[in-house]
Amino acid sequence: MRPPQWATRSGRRLDLDAFGTCFLNAWSRTESRFLKLECWQSYREREVTTSQAAYERGDIREAERLLRQESEAERSLYEDVERKGIDYARIRLVQEPLTPYLDYELVAYRIRVRIGENIEVVRCDPAMRLPDEDHFDFLIFDRHTALIHDYGEIGLQSGGWMTHDATVIAELEKRAIDLRRLAVPFEEFTAAV
């Protein structure tokens, strides 16, 4: 499911490398808020990460070791959040029963929470088809930039769109804030799983 046209029509289409570059540029300008919405219940990176491959073959201890290494690469981002006082939230929509991918993600999230990431979880009706027209993956950097992921129809990221359109960013921000009101902290979610 591609994001709806209203969210992408004013944006610039990016391949995966350009998407990463735009992330770094937008992050360097972020001063007060970063919101990340994740909706896909199953997802595959273009290149399978070694941690995901280890998890899929049942080597949980190795997957955890590799996930700790992967998360260390982002420690400077969490330090920026702390130093700048940025309102940072990963808002994760979850349907139960959890997919094998989300089981793997929970392992990663436990590690990331320990090093400072704020993860908030919204339980969704299992009958919903995620992503949908109202729920899709995006990132908001203050109110200056939004990156909207493109996972095609199968959950394989091929890039996305970047927009500076204030109307689009305001609508995305409203969606993220509305979902945050329904969210629980990651620790509270995992205590109930």
GROMACS .gro file of N, CA, C and O in nm, residues 35-44 89-95 98-106 109 117-124 130-131 135-138 151 176 179-180 182-186 189:
model
  204
   35LEU      N    1   0.888   1.306   1.519
   35LEU     CA    2   0.785   1.203   1.534
   35LEU      C    3   0.800   1.101   1.421
   35LEU      O    4   0.818   1.138   1.305
   36LYS      N    5   0.792   0.976   1.459
   36LYS     CA    6   0.808   0.866   1.364
   36LYS      C    7   0.688   0.774   1.380
   36LYS      O    8   0.665   0.721   1.489
   37LEU      N    9   0.611   0.756   1.274
   37LEU     CA   10   0.497   0.666   1.279
   37LEU      C   11   0.530   0.540   1.199
   37LEU      O   12   0.576   0.549   1.085
   38GLU      N   13   0.506   0.424   1.261
   38GLU     CA   14   0.531   0.294   1.196
   38GLU      C   15   0.403   0.212   1.202
   38GLU      O   16   0.346   0.194   1.310
   39CYS      N   17   0.362   0.161   1.086
   39CYS     CA   18   0.235   0.089   1.077
   39CYS      C   19   0.247  -0.053   1.025
   39CYS      O   20   0.163  -0.137   1.054
   40TRP      N   21   0.348  -0.081   0.942
   40TRP     CA   22   0.360  -0.213   0.880
   40TRP      C   23   0.376  -0.320   0.988
   40TRP      O   24   0.457  -0.306   1.078
   41GLN      N   25   0.302  -0.427   0.975
   41GLN     CA   26   0.308  -0.538   1.071
   41GLN      C   27   0.414  -0.639   1.030
   41GLN      O   28   0.456  -0.723   1.109
   42SER      N   29   0.456  -0.631   0.907
   42SER     CA   30   0.564  -0.715   0.856
   42SER      C   31   0.642  -0.631   0.758
   42SER      O   32   0.583  -0.556   0.680
   43TYR      N   33   0.772  -0.640   0.763
   43TYR     CA   34   0.855  -0.550   0.685
   43TYR      C   35   0.987  -0.620   0.657
   43TYR      O   36   1.034  -0.699   0.738
   44ARG      N   37   1.045  -0.592   0.544
   44ARG     CA   38   1.175  -0.649   0.511
   44ARG      C   39   1.262  -0.538   0.455
   44ARG      O   40   1.221  -0.465   0.367
   89ALA      N   41   0.957   1.071   1.952
   89ALA     CA   42   0.871   0.956   1.975
   89ALA      C   43   0.861   0.869   1.850
   89ALA      O   44   0.838   0.918   1.741
   90ARG      N   45   0.882   0.740   1.872
   90ARG     CA   46   0.848   0.639   1.773
   90ARG      C   47   0.710   0.590   1.813
   90ARG      O   48   0.693   0.535   1.922
   91ILE      N   49   0.613   0.612   1.727
   91ILE     CA   50   0.475   0.570   1.754
   91ILE      C   51   0.452   0.444   1.670
   91ILE      O   52   0.452   0.450   1.548
   92ARG      N   53   0.434   0.331   1.739
   92ARG     CA   54   0.425   0.202   1.672
   92ARG      C   55   0.284   0.147   1.680
   92ARG      O   56   0.232   0.126   1.790
   93LEU      N   57   0.218   0.130   1.567
   93LEU     CA   58   0.087   0.067   1.563
   93LEU      C   59   0.107  -0.084   1.561
   93LEU      O   60   0.189  -0.134   1.484
   94VAL      N   61   0.033  -0.153   1.646
   94VAL     CA   62   0.050  -0.297   1.662
   94VAL      C   63  -0.086  -0.366   1.659
   94VAL      O   64  -0.181  -0.320   1.723
   95GLN      N   65  -0.090  -0.475   1.586
   95GLN     CA   66  -0.207  -0.562   1.587
   95GLN      C   67  -0.167  -0.695   1.647
   95GLN      O   68  -0.056  -0.744   1.624
   98LEU      N   69   0.082  -1.086   1.735
   98LEU     CA   70   0.199  -1.026   1.671
   98LEU      C   71   0.251  -1.113   1.558
   98LEU      O   72   0.252  -1.236   1.568
   99THR      N   73   0.297  -1.048   1.453
   99THR     CA   74   0.362  -1.120   1.343
   99THR      C   75   0.503  -1.160   1.388
   99THR      O   76   0.558  -1.100   1.482
  100PRO      N   77   0.565  -1.256   1.321
  100PRO     CA   78   0.705  -1.288   1.354
  100PRO      C   79   0.796  -1.165   1.343
  100PRO      O   80   0.888  -1.148   1.424
  101TYR      N   81   0.768  -1.077   1.246
  101TYR     CA   82   0.849  -0.956   1.234
  101TYR      C   83   0.836  -0.869   1.359
  101TYR      O   84   0.935  -0.817   1.411
  102LEU      N   85   0.713  -0.851   1.409
  102LEU     CA   86   0.696  -0.768   1.529
  102LEU      C   87   0.758  -0.833   1.652
  102LEU      O   88   0.809  -0.762   1.739
  103ASP      N   89   0.757  -0.965   1.659
  103ASP     CA   90   0.829  -1.032   1.769
  103ASP      C   91   0.976  -0.993   1.766
  103ASP      O   92   1.037  -0.963   1.869
  104TYR      N   93   1.035  -0.994   1.646
  104TYR     CA   94   1.174  -0.952   1.628
  104TYR      C   95   1.191  -0.804   1.666
  104TYR      O   96   1.285  -0.768   1.738
  105GLU      N   97   1.099  -0.719   1.623
  105GLU     CA   98   1.107  -0.576   1.654
  105GLU      C   99   1.102  -0.551   1.804
  105GLU      O  100   1.169  -0.462   1.854
  106LEU      N  101   1.023  -0.629   1.877
  106LEU     CA  102   1.016  -0.610   2.022
  106LEU      C  103   1.152  -0.632   2.087
  106LEU      O  104   1.188  -0.561   2.182
  109TYR      N  105   1.335  -0.315   2.011
  109TYR     CA  106   1.283  -0.202   2.088
  109TYR      C  107   1.328  -0.207   2.234
  109TYR      O  108   1.357  -0.103   2.293
  117GLU      N  109   1.566   0.559   2.360
  117GLU     CA  110   1.461   0.588   2.263
  117GLU      C  111   1.324   0.582   2.331
  117GLU      O  112   1.297   0.496   2.413
  118ASN      N  113   1.239   0.677   2.296
  118ASN     CA  114   1.101   0.679   2.345
  118ASN      C  115   1.012   0.609   2.242
  118ASN      O  116   0.996   0.658   2.131
  119ILE      N  117   0.958   0.494   2.280
  119ILE     CA  118   0.871   0.417   2.192
  119ILE      C  119   0.734   0.409   2.257
  119ILE      O  120   0.721   0.371   2.374
  120GLU      N  121   0.633   0.448   2.181
  120GLU     CA  122   0.495   0.448   2.228
  120GLU      C  123   0.416   0.355   2.137
  120GLU      O  124   0.432   0.358   2.015
  121VAL      N  125   0.328   0.272   2.197
  121VAL     CA  126   0.260   0.167   2.121
  121VAL      C  127   0.109   0.190   2.123
  121VAL      O  128   0.051   0.218   2.229
  122VAL      N  129   0.049   0.179   2.005
  122VAL     CA  130  -0.096   0.188   1.989
  122VAL      C  131  -0.146   0.052   1.946
  122VAL      O  132  -0.105   0.000   1.841
  123ARG      N  133  -0.233  -0.007   2.027
  123ARG     CA  134  -0.296  -0.134   1.989
  123ARG      C  135  -0.408  -0.103   1.890
  123ARG      O  136  -0.493  -0.018   1.917
  124CYS      N  137  -0.409  -0.175   1.779
  124CYS     CA  138  -0.510  -0.153   1.675
  124CYS      C  139  -0.596  -0.277   1.658
  124CYS      O  140  -0.552  -0.388   1.687
  130LEU      N  141  -0.348  -0.270   0.792
  130LEU     CA  142  -0.239  -0.172   0.806
  130LEU      C  143  -0.126  -0.205   0.710
  130LEU      O  144  -0.092  -0.321   0.696
  131PRO      N  145  -0.071  -0.105   0.645
  131PRO     CA  146  -0.110   0.036   0.643
  131PRO      C  147  -0.239   0.055   0.563
  131PRO      O  148  -0.278  -0.031   0.486
  135HIS      N  149  -0.327   0.550   0.789
  135HIS     CA  150  -0.213   0.505   0.870
  135HIS      C  151  -0.104   0.451   0.778
  135HIS      O  152  -0.122   0.347   0.715
  136PHE      N  153   0.007   0.521   0.773
  136PHE     CA  154   0.120   0.482   0.690
  136PHE      C  155   0.246   0.538   0.755
  136PHE      O  156   0.239   0.624   0.842
  137ASP      N  157   0.362   0.488   0.715
  137ASP     CA  158   0.487   0.525   0.781
  137ASP      C  159   0.538   0.661   0.734
  137ASP      O  160   0.547   0.685   0.613
  138PHE      N  161   0.573   0.745   0.831
  138PHE     CA  162   0.631   0.875   0.798
  138PHE      C  163   0.714   0.926   0.915
  138PHE      O  164   0.704   0.875   1.027
  151TYR      N  165   0.694   0.160   0.079
  151TYR     CA  166   0.723   0.018   0.094
  151TYR      C  167   0.654  -0.063  -0.015
  151TYR      O  168   0.643  -0.185  -0.004
  176ALA      N  169  -0.022   1.198   1.386
  176ALA     CA  170   0.071   1.143   1.485
  176ALA      C  171   0.029   1.180   1.627
  176ALA      O  172   0.031   1.096   1.717
  179LEU      N  173  -0.272   0.981   1.741
  179LEU     CA  174  -0.234   0.844   1.775
  179LEU      C  175  -0.157   0.839   1.907
  179LEU      O  176  -0.175   0.745   1.985
  180ARG      N  177  -0.075   0.938   1.932
  180ARG     CA  178  -0.001   0.942   2.060
  180ARG      C  179  -0.096   0.945   2.179
  180ARG      O  180  -0.065   0.890   2.285
  182LEU      N  181  -0.356   0.784   2.210
  182LEU     CA  182  -0.404   0.646   2.231
  182LEU      C  183  -0.292   0.551   2.273
  182LEU      O  184  -0.318   0.437   2.308
  183ALA      N  185  -0.170   0.599   2.269
  183ALA     CA  186  -0.053   0.513   2.290
  183ALA      C  187  -0.024   0.491   2.437
  183ALA      O  188  -0.061   0.572   2.523
  184VAL      N  189   0.046   0.381   2.461
  184VAL     CA  190   0.101   0.354   2.594
  184VAL      C  191   0.253   0.343   2.579
  184VAL      O  192   0.303   0.308   2.472
  185PRO      N  193   0.328   0.371   2.685
  185PRO     CA  194   0.473   0.354   2.678
  185PRO      C  195   0.508   0.208   2.646
  185PRO      O  196   0.435   0.115   2.684
  186PHE      N  197   0.619   0.188   2.579
  186PHE     CA  198   0.661   0.055   2.539
  186PHE      C  199   0.664  -0.042   2.657
  186PHE      O  200   0.617  -0.156   2.646
  189PHE      N  201   0.322  -0.163   2.739
  189PHE     CA  202   0.275  -0.257   2.637
  189PHE      C  203   0.337  -0.396   2.659
  189PHE      O  204   0.268  -0.496   2.658
   0.00000   0.00000   0.00000
